[in-house]
CSV table of C-alpha atoms and ligand atoms in Angstrom, one decimal:
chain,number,residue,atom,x,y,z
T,1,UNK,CA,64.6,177.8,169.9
T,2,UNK,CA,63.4,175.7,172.7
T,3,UNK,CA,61.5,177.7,175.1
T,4,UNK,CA,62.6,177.4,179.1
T,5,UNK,CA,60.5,174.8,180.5
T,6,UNK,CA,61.3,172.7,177.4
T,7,UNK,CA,65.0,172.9,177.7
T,8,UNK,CA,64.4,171.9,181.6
T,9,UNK,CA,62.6,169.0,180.8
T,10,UNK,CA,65.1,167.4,178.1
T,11,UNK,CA,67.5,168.0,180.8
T,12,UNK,CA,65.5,165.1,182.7
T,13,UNK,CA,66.3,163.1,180.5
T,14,UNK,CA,69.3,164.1,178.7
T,15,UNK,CA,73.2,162.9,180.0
T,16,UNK,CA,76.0,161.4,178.6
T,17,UNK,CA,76.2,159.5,181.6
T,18,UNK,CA,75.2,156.0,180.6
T,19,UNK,CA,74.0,155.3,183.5
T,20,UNK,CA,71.5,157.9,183.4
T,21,UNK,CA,68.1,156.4,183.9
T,22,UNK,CA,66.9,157.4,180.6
T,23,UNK,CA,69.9,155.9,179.0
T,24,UNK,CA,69.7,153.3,180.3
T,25,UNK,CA,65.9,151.8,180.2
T,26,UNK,CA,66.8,152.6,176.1
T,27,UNK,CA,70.0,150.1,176.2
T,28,UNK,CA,68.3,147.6,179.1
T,29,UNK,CA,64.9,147.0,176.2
T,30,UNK,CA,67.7,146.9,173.7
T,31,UNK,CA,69.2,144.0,175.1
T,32,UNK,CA,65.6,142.2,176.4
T,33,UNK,CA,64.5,142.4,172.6
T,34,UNK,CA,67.5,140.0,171.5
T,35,UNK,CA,66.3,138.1,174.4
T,36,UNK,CA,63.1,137.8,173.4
T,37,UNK,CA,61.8,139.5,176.5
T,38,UNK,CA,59.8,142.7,174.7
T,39,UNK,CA,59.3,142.0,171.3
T,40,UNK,CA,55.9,143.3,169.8
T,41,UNK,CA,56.1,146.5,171.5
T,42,UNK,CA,55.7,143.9,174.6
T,43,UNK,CA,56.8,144.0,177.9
T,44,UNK,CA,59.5,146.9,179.5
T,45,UNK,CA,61.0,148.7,182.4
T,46,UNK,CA,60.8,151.4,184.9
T,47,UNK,CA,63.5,153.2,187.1
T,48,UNK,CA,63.0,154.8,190.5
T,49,UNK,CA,66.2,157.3,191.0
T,50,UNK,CA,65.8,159.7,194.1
T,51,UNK,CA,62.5,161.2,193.5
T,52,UNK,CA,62.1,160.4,189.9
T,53,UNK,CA,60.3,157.2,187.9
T,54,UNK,CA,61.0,156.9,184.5
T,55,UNK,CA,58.6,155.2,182.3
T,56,UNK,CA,59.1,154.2,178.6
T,57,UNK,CA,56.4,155.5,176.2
T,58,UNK,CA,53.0,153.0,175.2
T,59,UNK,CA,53.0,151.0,172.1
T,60,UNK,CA,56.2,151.4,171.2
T,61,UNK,CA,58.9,149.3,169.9
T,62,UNK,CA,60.6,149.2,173.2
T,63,UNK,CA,64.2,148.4,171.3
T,64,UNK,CA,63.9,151.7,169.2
T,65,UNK,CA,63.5,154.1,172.0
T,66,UNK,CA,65.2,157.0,172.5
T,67,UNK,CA,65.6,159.1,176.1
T,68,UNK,CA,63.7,161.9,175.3
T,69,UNK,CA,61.1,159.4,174.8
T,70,UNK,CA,61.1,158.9,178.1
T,71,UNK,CA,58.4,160.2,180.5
T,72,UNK,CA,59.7,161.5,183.8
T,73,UNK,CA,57.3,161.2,187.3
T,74,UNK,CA,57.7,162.7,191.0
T,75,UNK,CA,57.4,159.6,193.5
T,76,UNK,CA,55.4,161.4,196.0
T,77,UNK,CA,53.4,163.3,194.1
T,78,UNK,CA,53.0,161.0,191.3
T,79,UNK,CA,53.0,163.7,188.9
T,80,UNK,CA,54.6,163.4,185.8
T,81,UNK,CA,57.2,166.3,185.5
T,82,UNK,CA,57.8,165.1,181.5
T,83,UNK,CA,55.8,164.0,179.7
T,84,UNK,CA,56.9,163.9,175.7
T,85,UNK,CA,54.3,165.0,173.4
T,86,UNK,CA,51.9,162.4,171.6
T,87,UNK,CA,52.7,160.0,173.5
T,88,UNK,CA,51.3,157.7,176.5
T,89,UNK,CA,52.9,156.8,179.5
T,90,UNK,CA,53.4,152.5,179.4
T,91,UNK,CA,50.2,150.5,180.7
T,92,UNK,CA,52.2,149.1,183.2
T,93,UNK,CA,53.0,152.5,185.0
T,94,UNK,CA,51.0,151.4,187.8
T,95,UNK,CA,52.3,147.8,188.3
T,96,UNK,CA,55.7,149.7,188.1
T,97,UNK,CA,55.0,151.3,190.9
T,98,UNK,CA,53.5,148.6,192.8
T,99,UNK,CA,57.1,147.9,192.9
T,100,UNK,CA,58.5,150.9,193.8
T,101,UNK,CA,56.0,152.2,196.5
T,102,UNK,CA,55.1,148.7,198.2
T,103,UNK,CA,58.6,147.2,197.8
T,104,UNK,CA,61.2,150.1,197.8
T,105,UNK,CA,62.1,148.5,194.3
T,106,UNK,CA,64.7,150.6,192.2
T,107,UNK,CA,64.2,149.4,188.7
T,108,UNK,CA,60.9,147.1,187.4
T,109,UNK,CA,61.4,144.8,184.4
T,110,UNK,CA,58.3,143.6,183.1
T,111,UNK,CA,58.7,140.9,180.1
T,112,UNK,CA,57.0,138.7,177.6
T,113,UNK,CA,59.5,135.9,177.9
T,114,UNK,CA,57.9,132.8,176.3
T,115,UNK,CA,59.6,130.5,179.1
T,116,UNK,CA,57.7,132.0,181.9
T,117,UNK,CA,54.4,132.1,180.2
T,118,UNK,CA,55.0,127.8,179.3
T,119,UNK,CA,55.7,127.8,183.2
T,120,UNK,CA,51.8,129.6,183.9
T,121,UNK,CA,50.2,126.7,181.8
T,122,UNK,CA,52.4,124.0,183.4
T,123,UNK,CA,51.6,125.1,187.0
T,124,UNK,CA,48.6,122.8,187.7
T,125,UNK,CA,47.4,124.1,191.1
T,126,UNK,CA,44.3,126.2,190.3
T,127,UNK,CA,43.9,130.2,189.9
T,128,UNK,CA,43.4,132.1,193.6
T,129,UNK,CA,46.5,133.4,195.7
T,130,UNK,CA,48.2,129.2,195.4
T,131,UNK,CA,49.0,129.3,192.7
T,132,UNK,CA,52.3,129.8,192.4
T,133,UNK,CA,55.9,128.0,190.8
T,134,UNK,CA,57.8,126.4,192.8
T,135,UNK,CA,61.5,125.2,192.4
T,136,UNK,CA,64.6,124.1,194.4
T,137,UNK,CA,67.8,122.7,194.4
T,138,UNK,CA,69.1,124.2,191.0
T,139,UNK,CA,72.3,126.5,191.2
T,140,UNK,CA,70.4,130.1,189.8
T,141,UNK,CA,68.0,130.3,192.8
T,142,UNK,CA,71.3,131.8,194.3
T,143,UNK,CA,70.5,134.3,191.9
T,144,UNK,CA,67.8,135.4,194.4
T,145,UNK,CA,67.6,137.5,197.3
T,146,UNK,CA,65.7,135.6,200.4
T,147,UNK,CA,63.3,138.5,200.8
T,148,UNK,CA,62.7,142.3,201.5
T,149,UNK,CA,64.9,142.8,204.9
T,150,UNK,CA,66.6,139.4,205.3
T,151,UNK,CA,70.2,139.4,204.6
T,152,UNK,CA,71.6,137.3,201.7
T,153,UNK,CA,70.3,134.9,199.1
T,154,UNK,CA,68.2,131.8,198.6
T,155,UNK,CA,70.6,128.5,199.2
T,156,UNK,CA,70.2,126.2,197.1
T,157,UNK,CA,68.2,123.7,199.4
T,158,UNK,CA,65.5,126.7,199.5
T,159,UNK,CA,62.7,126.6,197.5
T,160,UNK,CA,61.9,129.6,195.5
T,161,UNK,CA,57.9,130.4,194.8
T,162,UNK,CA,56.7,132.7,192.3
T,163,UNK,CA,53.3,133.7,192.7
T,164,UNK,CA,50.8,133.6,189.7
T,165,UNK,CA,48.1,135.8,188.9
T,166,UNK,CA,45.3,135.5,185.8
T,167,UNK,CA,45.5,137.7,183.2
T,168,UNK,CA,43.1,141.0,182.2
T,169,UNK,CA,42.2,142.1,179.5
T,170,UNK,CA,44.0,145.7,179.7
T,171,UNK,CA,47.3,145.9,181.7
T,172,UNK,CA,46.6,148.2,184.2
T,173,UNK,CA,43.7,146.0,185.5
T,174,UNK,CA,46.0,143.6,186.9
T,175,UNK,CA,47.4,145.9,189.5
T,176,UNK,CA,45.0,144.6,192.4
T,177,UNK,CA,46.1,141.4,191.8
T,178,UNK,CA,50.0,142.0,191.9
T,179,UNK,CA,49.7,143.5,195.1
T,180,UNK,CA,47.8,141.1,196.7
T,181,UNK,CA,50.2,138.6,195.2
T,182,UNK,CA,53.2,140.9,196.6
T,183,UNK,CA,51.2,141.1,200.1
T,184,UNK,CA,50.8,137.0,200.2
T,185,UNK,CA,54.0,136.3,198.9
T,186,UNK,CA,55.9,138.5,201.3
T,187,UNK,CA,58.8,137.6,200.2
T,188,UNK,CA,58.6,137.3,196.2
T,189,UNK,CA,60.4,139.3,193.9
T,190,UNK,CA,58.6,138.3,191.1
T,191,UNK,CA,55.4,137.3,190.0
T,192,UNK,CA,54.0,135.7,186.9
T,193,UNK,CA,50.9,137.0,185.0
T,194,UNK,CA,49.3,133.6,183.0
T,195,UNK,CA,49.4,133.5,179.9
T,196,UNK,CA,51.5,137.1,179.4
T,197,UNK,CA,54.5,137.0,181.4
T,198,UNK,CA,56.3,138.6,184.5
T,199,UNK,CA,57.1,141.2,187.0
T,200,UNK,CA,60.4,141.4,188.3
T,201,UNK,CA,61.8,144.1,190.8
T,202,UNK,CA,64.9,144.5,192.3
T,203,UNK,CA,66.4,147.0,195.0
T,204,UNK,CA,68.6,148.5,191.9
T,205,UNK,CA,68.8,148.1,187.8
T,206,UNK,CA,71.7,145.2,188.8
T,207,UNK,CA,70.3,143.5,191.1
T,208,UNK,CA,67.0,143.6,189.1
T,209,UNK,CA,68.2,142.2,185.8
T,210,UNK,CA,70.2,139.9,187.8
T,211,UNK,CA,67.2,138.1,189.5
T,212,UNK,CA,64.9,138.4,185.8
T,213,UNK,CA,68.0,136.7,184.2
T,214,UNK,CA,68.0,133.9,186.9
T,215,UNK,CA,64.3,133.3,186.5
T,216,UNK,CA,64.0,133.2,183.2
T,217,UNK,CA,66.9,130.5,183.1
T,218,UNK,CA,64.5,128.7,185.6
T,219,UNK,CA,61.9,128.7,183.9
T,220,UNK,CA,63.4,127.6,180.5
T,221,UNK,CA,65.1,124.8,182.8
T,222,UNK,CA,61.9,123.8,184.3
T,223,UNK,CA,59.9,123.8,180.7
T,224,UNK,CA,62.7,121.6,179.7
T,225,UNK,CA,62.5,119.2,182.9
T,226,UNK,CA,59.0,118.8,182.6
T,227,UNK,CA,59.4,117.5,179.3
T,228,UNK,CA,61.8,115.1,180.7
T,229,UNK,CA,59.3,114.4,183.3
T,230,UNK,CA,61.9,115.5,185.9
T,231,UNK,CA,60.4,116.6,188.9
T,232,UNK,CA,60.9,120.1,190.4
T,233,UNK,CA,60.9,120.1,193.9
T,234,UNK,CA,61.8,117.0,196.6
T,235,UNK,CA,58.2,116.8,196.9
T,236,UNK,CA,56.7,116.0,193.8
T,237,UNK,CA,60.0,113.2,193.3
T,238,UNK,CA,58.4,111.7,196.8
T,239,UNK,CA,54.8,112.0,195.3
T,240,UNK,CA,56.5,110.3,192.0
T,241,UNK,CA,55.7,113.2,189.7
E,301,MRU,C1,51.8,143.5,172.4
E,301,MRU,S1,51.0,144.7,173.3
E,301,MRU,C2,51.4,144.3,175.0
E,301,MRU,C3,50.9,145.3,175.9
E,301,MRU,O1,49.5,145.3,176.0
E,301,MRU,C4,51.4,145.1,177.3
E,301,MRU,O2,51.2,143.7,177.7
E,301,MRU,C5,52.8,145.5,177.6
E,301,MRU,O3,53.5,144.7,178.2
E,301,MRU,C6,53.4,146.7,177.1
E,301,MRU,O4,52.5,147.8,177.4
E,301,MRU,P1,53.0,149.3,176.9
E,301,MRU,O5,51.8,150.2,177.3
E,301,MRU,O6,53.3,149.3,175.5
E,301,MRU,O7,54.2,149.6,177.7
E,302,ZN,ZN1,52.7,143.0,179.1
């Protein structure tokens, strides 16, 4: 029989809500596998709701994951109030919540998608905090939001820029440079690792499979265009890119 504290913290994670955190990160990888977003074990997503993250499991086959694989953690204390047994909490806990304590983000998606790692090798401009994609006048940038406490959406006249940072050997090491690409790119609700993938964050799970759904169709657009030798941006057309 399960003991007390056992039973209390299933009940973290146990709801026939679907909506239910926990539920739901299982469904959301479901449906970024078929996508192509976290095969491998690759890749994932965290939710903030109230006081509680919850963080998929390490090395798992994010598609096959259950809710009480789920590990539970107190925002402000960052303790984790579940943690299931021989498991790990995900690598990317703390670039998860980069996005929850820096940006008041409600739900991090974190994915392997092969279009935004082709758009890292095709962005020429050199590592350091330029280094960044840049798009505009293509319908999806409506997709996203103009920045943390502006009203609204990009138009599509705006130019959307997603920063990019170089890669680490482990995960977690690349948390110093997302911030300081969240704290140059004031504005970004994204950004790219090279050569692995990207960060996405959004105020809620909506908005913030939404905007990784928008980007990724950029970035497939824009692998496509530069094939074409289409230019991106106004800019490069004038520079006859
Ligand atoms: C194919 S292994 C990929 C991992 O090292 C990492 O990049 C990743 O995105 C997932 O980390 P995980 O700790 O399994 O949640
Ligand atoms: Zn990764």
């Amino acid at each position: 029989m399960a003991s007390d504290s056992s039973s209390a913290s299933e009940q973290l994670v146990l709801s026939a809500d679907p909506k239910h955190p926990a539920n739901l990160i299982c469904e959301l990888c479901r449906g970024f596998y078929r996508l192509g977003w976290v095969t491998g074990t690759g890749g994932g997503t965290s939710i903030r709701h109230h006081d509680h993250i919850y963080i998929a499991p390490s090395g798992v086959q994010k598609e096959m994951m259950v809710p009480t694989d789920m590990f539970v953690m107190d925002f402000h204390s960052k303790e984790y109030l579940r943690k299931p047994q021989a498991l790990k909490p995900s690598a990317c806990t703390p670039l998860f919540l980069a996005a929850f304590t820096k940006r008041g983000a409600g739900c991090c998606i974190h994915t392997h998608s092969q279009w935004a790692v082709l758009i890292t090798l095709l962005v020429e401009r050199e590592s350091g905090p330029d280094a960044c994609f840049e798009i505009e006048q293509m319908e999806m940038i409506k997709g996203i939001p103009k920045g943390p406490g502006k009203q609204g959406a990009l138009s599509y006249f705006d130019r959307l820029r997603i920063p990019i940072i170089e890669n680490t050997a482990q995960e977690e090491d690349l948390t110093e440079a997302l911030e300081q690409a969240m704290d140059n790119y004031p504005d970004t609700y994204a950004v790219l690792v090279r050569r692995h993938g990207i960060y996405t964050w959004g105020d809620n799970v909506h908005k913030a499979k939404t905007q990784c759904e928008c980007l990724d169709y950029l970035f497939q657009v824009a692998v496509e265009m530069k094939k074409l030798g289409l230019p991106w941006t106004n800019a490069s057309l004038a520079d006859g890119l």
